[in-house]
Coordinates of C-alpha atoms in Angstrom, one line a residue:
M9 CA -5.2 40.3 -1.6
H10 CA -5.4 36.4 -0.9
Q11 CA -6.0 36.1 2.7
T12 CA -4.6 32.9 4.3
D13 CA -3.3 31.4 7.3
I14 CA 0.3 32.7 6.6
G15 CA -0.5 36.2 6.2
P16 CA -1.7 38.5 3.3
L17 CA -0.5 37.6 0.0
P18 CA 1.0 39.6 -3.3
A19 CA -1.6 40.0 -5.9
D20 CA 0.6 37.4 -8.5
H21 CA 1.1 34.9 -5.6
P22 CA 0.6 31.3 -6.8
P23 CA -3.3 30.5 -5.3
V24 CA -2.4 29.3 -2.2
R25 CA -5.5 26.5 -1.0
K26 CA -7.0 26.1 2.5
P27 CA -4.5 23.1 4.0
K28 CA -6.5 19.9 3.7
I29 CA -4.7 16.2 4.9
G30 CA -5.1 13.4 1.8
V31 CA -5.4 9.6 3.3
L32 CA -3.9 7.4 0.0
V33 CA -4.3 3.7 0.2
A34 CA -2.5 1.7 -1.8
N35 CA -3.4 -1.9 -3.4
L36 CA -0.7 -4.0 -5.5
G37 CA -1.8 -3.3 -8.9
T38 CA -3.7 -4.7 -12.3
P39 CA -2.9 -4.4 -15.8
D40 CA -5.2 -1.9 -17.7
G41 CA -6.4 -4.6 -19.6
T42 CA -6.5 -8.3 -21.0
D43 CA -4.4 -8.0 -24.2
Y44 CA -0.5 -9.3 -24.6
W45 CA 0.8 -5.8 -24.4
S46 CA -1.1 -4.7 -21.5
M47 CA -0.2 -7.8 -19.7
R48 CA 3.1 -7.5 -20.9
R49 CA 3.9 -3.5 -19.2
Y50 CA 2.2 -4.8 -15.7
L51 CA 4.2 -7.3 -15.4
N52 CA 7.2 -6.1 -16.1
E53 CA 7.2 -3.8 -13.8
F54 CA 5.7 -5.9 -11.5
L55 CA 8.8 -8.5 -12.0
S56 CA 11.5 -5.7 -12.4
D57 CA 10.8 -4.4 -9.1
K58 CA 14.0 -5.7 -7.2
R59 CA 11.7 -5.7 -3.8
V60 CA 9.2 -9.0 -5.7
I61 CA 12.5 -10.2 -7.5
D62 CA 16.0 -9.7 -5.7
Y63 CA 18.7 -11.2 -8.3
P64 CA 21.1 -9.2 -10.1
A65 CA 19.6 -7.0 -13.1
W66 CA 22.4 -8.6 -15.5
K67 CA 21.0 -11.9 -14.5
W68 CA 17.4 -11.7 -14.1
Q69 CA 17.0 -9.0 -16.9
P70 CA 17.7 -11.1 -19.7
I71 CA 15.7 -14.1 -18.5
L72 CA 12.5 -11.4 -18.3
Q73 CA 13.1 -9.7 -21.3
G74 CA 14.1 -12.9 -23.3
I75 CA 11.6 -15.7 -22.2
V76 CA 9.1 -14.9 -19.2
L77 CA 7.8 -11.5 -20.9
T78 CA 7.2 -13.7 -24.4
K79 CA 5.3 -16.3 -22.6
R80 CA 4.1 -15.4 -19.2
P81 CA 1.7 -12.4 -20.7
F82 CA -0.6 -14.5 -23.1
A83 CA -1.3 -17.1 -19.9
S84 CA -1.8 -14.7 -17.5
G85 CA -4.0 -12.6 -19.7
A86 CA -6.2 -16.0 -20.1
A87 CA -6.6 -16.0 -16.5
Y88 CA -7.4 -12.0 -16.2
K89 CA -10.2 -13.3 -18.4
T90 CA -11.7 -15.2 -16.7
I91 CA -12.4 -13.0 -14.0
W92 CA -12.5 -10.0 -15.5
N93 CA -14.9 -7.4 -14.4
E94 CA -16.4 -7.0 -18.1
E95 CA -19.0 -4.2 -17.4
L96 CA -16.3 -2.1 -16.4
D97 CA -14.1 -3.0 -18.2
E98 CA -11.4 -3.6 -15.2
S99 CA -9.8 -6.2 -12.9
P100 CA -12.0 -6.8 -9.6
L101 CA -9.0 -5.8 -7.6
M102 CA -9.3 -2.3 -9.2
T103 CA -13.0 -2.8 -8.9
I104 CA -13.5 -4.0 -5.4
T105 CA -10.7 -1.3 -4.1
R106 CA -12.5 1.7 -5.5
Q107 CA -15.3 0.4 -3.8
Q108 CA -13.6 0.3 -0.6
T109 CA -12.1 3.6 -0.8
D110 CA -15.3 4.6 -0.8
A111 CA -16.5 3.6 1.9
L112 CA -13.5 5.0 3.6
R113 CA -14.4 8.3 2.2
A114 CA -17.8 8.3 3.5
A115 CA -16.9 7.0 6.9
L116 CA -14.0 9.6 7.4
T117 CA -15.9 12.7 5.2
A118 CA -18.9 11.9 8.1
R119 CA -15.9 12.2 10.9
F120 CA -13.8 15.0 9.7
G121 CA -15.6 16.9 7.1
D122 CA -14.0 18.5 3.8
R123 CA -10.8 18.2 5.6
V124 CA -9.4 15.5 4.7
E125 CA -9.2 14.3 1.1
V126 CA -9.7 10.3 0.8
D127 CA -8.1 8.6 -2.9
F128 CA -6.1 5.3 -3.7
C129 CA -3.3 4.3 -6.0
M130 CA -1.8 0.9 -7.3
R131 CA 2.0 0.1 -7.1
Y132 CA 1.9 -1.0 -10.4
G133 CA 0.1 -0.4 -13.3
N134 CA -3.0 2.9 -13.3
P135 CA -3.7 4.5 -10.9
S136 CA -0.3 5.3 -10.7
T137 CA 1.3 6.4 -6.6
P138 CA 3.2 9.4 -8.4
S139 CA -0.5 10.6 -10.5
K140 CA -2.3 10.5 -7.1
V141 CA 0.2 12.3 -4.8
A142 CA -0.1 15.3 -7.3
E143 CA -3.7 15.1 -7.4
L144 CA -3.5 15.3 -2.9
Q145 CA -1.1 18.1 -3.2
A146 CA -3.4 19.8 -6.0
K147 CA -6.0 19.8 -3.8
G148 CA -4.4 21.5 -0.9
C149 CA -3.3 18.2 0.7
D150 CA -0.1 19.2 3.3
R151 CA -0.3 16.3 4.8
I152 CA -1.0 12.5 3.7
L153 CA -1.1 9.6 5.5
F154 CA -0.2 6.6 3.1
F155 CA -2.1 3.2 3.9
P156 CA -0.5 -0.1 2.0
L157 CA -4.0 -2.2 2.5
Y158 CA -1.7 -5.3 3.7
P159 CA -2.4 -6.4 7.1
Q160 CA 1.1 -8.4 7.1
Y161 CA 4.3 -6.7 6.1
A162 CA 6.3 -7.8 3.9
G163 CA 9.3 -6.4 1.5
A164 CA 7.6 -7.2 -1.6
T165 CA 4.4 -5.5 -0.7
T166 CA 4.3 -3.2 2.1
A167 CA 7.8 -1.9 1.2
T168 CA 7.8 -1.5 -2.3
A169 CA 4.7 0.3 -2.0
N170 CA 6.2 2.9 1.0
D171 CA 9.0 3.2 -1.6
K172 CA 7.0 4.3 -4.7
F173 CA 5.3 7.1 -2.5
F174 CA 8.6 8.5 -1.3
D175 CA 9.6 8.2 -5.2
A176 CA 7.1 10.7 -6.1
L177 CA 7.6 12.8 -2.5
K178 CA 11.2 13.0 -4.4
T179 CA 9.5 15.4 -7.3
L180 CA 8.0 17.7 -5.7
K181 CA 9.2 21.5 -5.1
W182 CA 7.4 21.5 -1.7
Q183 CA 6.2 17.9 -0.2
P184 CA 3.7 17.1 2.5
A185 CA 4.4 16.0 5.7
S186 CA 3.9 12.6 5.3
R187 CA 3.2 9.0 7.1
T188 CA 3.1 5.4 6.5
V189 CA 0.8 3.0 8.5
P190 CA 2.0 0.0 9.6
P191 CA 0.8 -3.4 9.9
Y192 CA -2.8 -4.3 11.3
F193 CA -2.4 -8.0 11.4
D194 CA -3.1 -8.3 14.7
R195 CA -5.8 -6.0 15.5
T196 CA -8.8 -7.1 17.1
D197 CA -11.2 -4.9 14.7
Y198 CA -9.2 -6.7 11.8
I199 CA -9.5 -10.5 13.5
D200 CA -13.1 -9.9 14.2
A201 CA -13.9 -9.0 11.2
L202 CA -12.0 -12.0 9.4
A203 CA -13.5 -14.5 12.1
Q204 CA -17.0 -12.4 11.4
S205 CA -16.6 -13.4 8.0
V206 CA -15.6 -17.2 8.7
E207 CA -18.8 -17.8 11.0
R208 CA -20.9 -16.4 7.9
A209 CA -19.4 -18.8 5.7
Y210 CA -19.9 -21.7 7.8
G211 CA -22.9 -20.5 9.3
A212 CA -24.0 -21.1 5.5
M213 CA -23.5 -24.6 5.1
E214 CA -25.0 -27.9 5.8
Q215 CA -22.3 -29.8 6.6
T216 CA -19.0 -27.9 8.5
P217 CA -15.7 -28.2 6.9
D218 CA -12.9 -30.8 8.3
I219 CA -10.4 -28.0 8.6
L220 CA -10.2 -24.0 7.8
V221 CA -6.7 -23.2 5.3
C222 CA -6.0 -19.9 5.8
S223 CA -3.5 -19.5 2.5
Y224 CA -0.9 -16.1 2.0
H225 CA 1.0 -14.9 -0.7
G226 CA 4.2 -16.7 -0.4
V227 CA 8.0 -15.2 -0.6
P228 CA 10.8 -16.7 -1.0
K229 CA 11.7 -18.6 2.5
R230 CA 15.4 -16.7 2.1
Y231 CA 13.4 -13.4 2.9
L232 CA 12.6 -14.9 5.7
L233 CA 16.5 -15.8 7.2
E234 CA 17.3 -12.3 6.1
G235 CA 14.8 -10.5 8.6
D236 CA 11.5 -10.2 7.1
P237 CA 9.0 -10.5 9.0
Y238 CA 6.1 -11.4 7.2
H239 CA 5.9 -15.5 8.1
C240 CA 6.0 -14.5 11.3
Q241 CA 3.0 -11.9 11.5
C242 CA 1.2 -14.5 9.1
Q243 CA 1.5 -17.7 11.8
K244 CA 0.2 -14.6 14.5
T245 CA -3.0 -13.7 11.9
T246 CA -4.1 -17.3 12.1
R247 CA -3.4 -17.8 16.2
L248 CA -5.0 -14.9 16.5
L249 CA -8.1 -16.0 14.5
K250 CA -7.8 -19.5 15.6
E251 CA -8.4 -18.5 19.2
R252 CA -11.2 -15.5 18.4
L253 CA -12.8 -18.5 17.0
G254 CA -12.6 -20.6 19.9
W255 CA -11.1 -23.5 17.9
A256 CA -9.2 -26.3 18.2
D257 CA -5.4 -26.1 16.4
D258 CA -6.3 -29.0 14.2
W259 CA -9.4 -27.4 12.8
I260 CA -7.2 -24.5 11.0
T261 CA -3.9 -24.3 8.9
T262 CA -1.3 -21.8 7.5
T263 CA -0.5 -22.2 4.0
F264 CA 1.4 -20.5 1.3
Q265 CA 0.4 -19.7 -1.8
S266 CA 2.1 -18.2 -5.7
K267 CA 5.4 -20.1 -5.8
F268 CA 7.4 -18.5 -8.5
G269 CA 10.5 -19.5 -9.6
P270 CA 13.3 -22.4 -8.7
E271 CA 14.3 -21.0 -4.9
E272 CA 12.3 -22.6 -2.1
W273 CA 9.6 -20.6 -0.1
L274 CA 7.7 -20.3 2.6
Q275 CA 6.1 -23.9 3.1
P276 CA 3.6 -25.7 3.8
Y277 CA 2.5 -24.8 -0.3
T278 CA -1.0 -24.1 -0.7
V279 CA -1.6 -26.3 -4.2
E280 CA 0.2 -29.5 -2.9
E281 CA -1.3 -29.2 0.9
V282 CA -4.6 -28.8 0.2
A283 CA -4.5 -32.4 -2.1
R284 CA -2.9 -33.7 0.9
L285 CA -5.2 -32.4 3.2
A286 CA -8.0 -34.5 1.0
E287 CA -5.5 -37.8 0.6
R288 CA -5.6 -37.9 4.4
G289 CA -9.9 -38.0 4.8
K290 CA -10.0 -34.2 5.2
K291 CA -13.1 -34.4 2.7
R292 CA -14.7 -31.0 3.1
I293 CA -12.6 -28.2 3.3
A294 CA -13.0 -24.4 3.4
V295 CA -10.3 -21.5 2.5
I296 CA -9.7 -17.8 3.4
A297 CA -6.9 -15.7 1.7
P298 CA -5.7 -13.1 5.2
A299 CA -3.1 -11.8 3.5
F300 CA -5.3 -10.1 1.0
S301 CA -7.5 -7.1 1.6
A302 CA -9.3 -7.8 -1.4
D303 CA -10.4 -10.5 -4.4
C304 CA -7.9 -10.4 -7.1
I305 CA -6.1 -12.5 -9.5
E306 CA -4.7 -14.9 -6.6
T307 CA -8.0 -15.2 -4.8
L308 CA -10.3 -15.5 -8.2
E309 CA -8.4 -17.8 -9.9
E310 CA -6.0 -19.0 -8.5
I311 CA -7.6 -20.2 -5.1
N312 CA -11.1 -20.9 -6.9
E313 CA -9.5 -22.5 -9.6
E314 CA -6.4 -24.1 -9.9
I315 CA -6.0 -24.8 -5.9
R316 CA -9.5 -26.0 -5.6
E317 CA -8.8 -28.3 -8.8
S318 CA -5.6 -29.8 -7.0
F319 CA -8.1 -30.9 -3.6
E320 CA -10.7 -31.8 -5.6
H321 CA -8.7 -34.2 -8.2
A322 CA -6.8 -35.7 -5.1
G323 CA -10.2 -36.9 -3.8
G324 CA -11.6 -33.6 -1.5
E325 CA -15.8 -33.8 -2.0
S326 CA -16.1 -30.4 -1.0
F327 CA -14.2 -26.9 -1.4
T328 CA -15.1 -23.7 0.1
Y329 CA -13.1 -20.6 -0.8
I330 CA -14.2 -17.5 2.0
P331 CA -14.3 -14.5 -0.3
C332 CA -11.3 -11.6 0.9
L333 CA -13.2 -8.9 3.4
N334 CA -13.1 -6.6 0.2
D335 CA -16.0 -3.9 1.9
D336 CA -17.5 -5.7 4.2
A337 CA -18.5 -2.9 6.8
A338 CA -16.6 -4.5 9.6
H339 CA -13.2 -4.6 7.5
I340 CA -14.4 -0.4 6.6
E341 CA -14.3 -0.2 10.0
A342 CA -11.4 -1.5 11.1
L343 CA -9.6 -0.1 7.9
T344 CA -11.3 3.3 9.4
N345 CA -10.1 2.8 13.0
V346 CA -6.6 2.4 11.3
I347 CA -6.4 5.4 9.9
V348 CA -8.0 7.5 12.4
E349 CA -5.6 6.3 14.5
N350 CA -3.0 7.8 12.5
L351 CA -3.9 11.3 11.6
G352 CA -3.7 11.8 15.3
G353 CA -2.0 15.6 16.0
W354 CA -3.2 16.1 12.3
V355 CA -6.7 16.3 13.1

């Protein structure tokens, strides 16, 4: 007989594990390699997501399959090669998300012992959300806290990650109780971590930049008009960061990057704004990416290469990219605080 909290079980009953709580952190995703087919699989999954591109399938899929996925995997693969972690044969986003997870696991184990299991998944690519939900359940997790690592909420990031999590739950005979973590863009500890990263970067410079550009990943402007709160939350993050640093309004600005397709997106566009700043005499700038919890292709390649080039081509003289918070101790502490608060009543 096996003794559990539900009483004695027959000898032929499937094993029942000691109940645990799972914490599953999620990020956007990464291709498995930089070759054409790895990039094509990844881009196909990403760009077929209706939360990301919401055009009707009859209109979008022929363009995606016939034009975009014929050419873009080559260009994207070349961009990934410039930042690829050759030692581990993976993207920096994979490396950093694993480091964040290890740090969170250590912090939560120190607080709760073996009652909490911590792992990570990706919305697109591997490790997939369904595979990690299954692993947590196999370890005895009857409750799972799902944590998309996006400070600001957007339908194309937070919501689609949650969708994938809920889809995974649909396949289970015995669903764990579940919670999702709300956005944390205005938390004092998150803003403090951002501010500390800026203060460290500025303290290491011989000359202070003329302005700090807060570059957020863009979305179509239509999403804002349809009720997505992302734009407002980005603006508030910048304002809170400015107030925490004690800066004047013209020492910091908000921009949006990564425009894709013919629609108007949230503006100003980072790649254009940094050129305008240079032309207006702002010859020394720093750029930070508060919407990204970990450095990735959009920060290491797009900001630190393409956007830097736009600034310098327009006459800019000094361009400093301030890395994402990654596994910085203050960031891990803030994320741990978010998790602990959202585990309230479970532990």
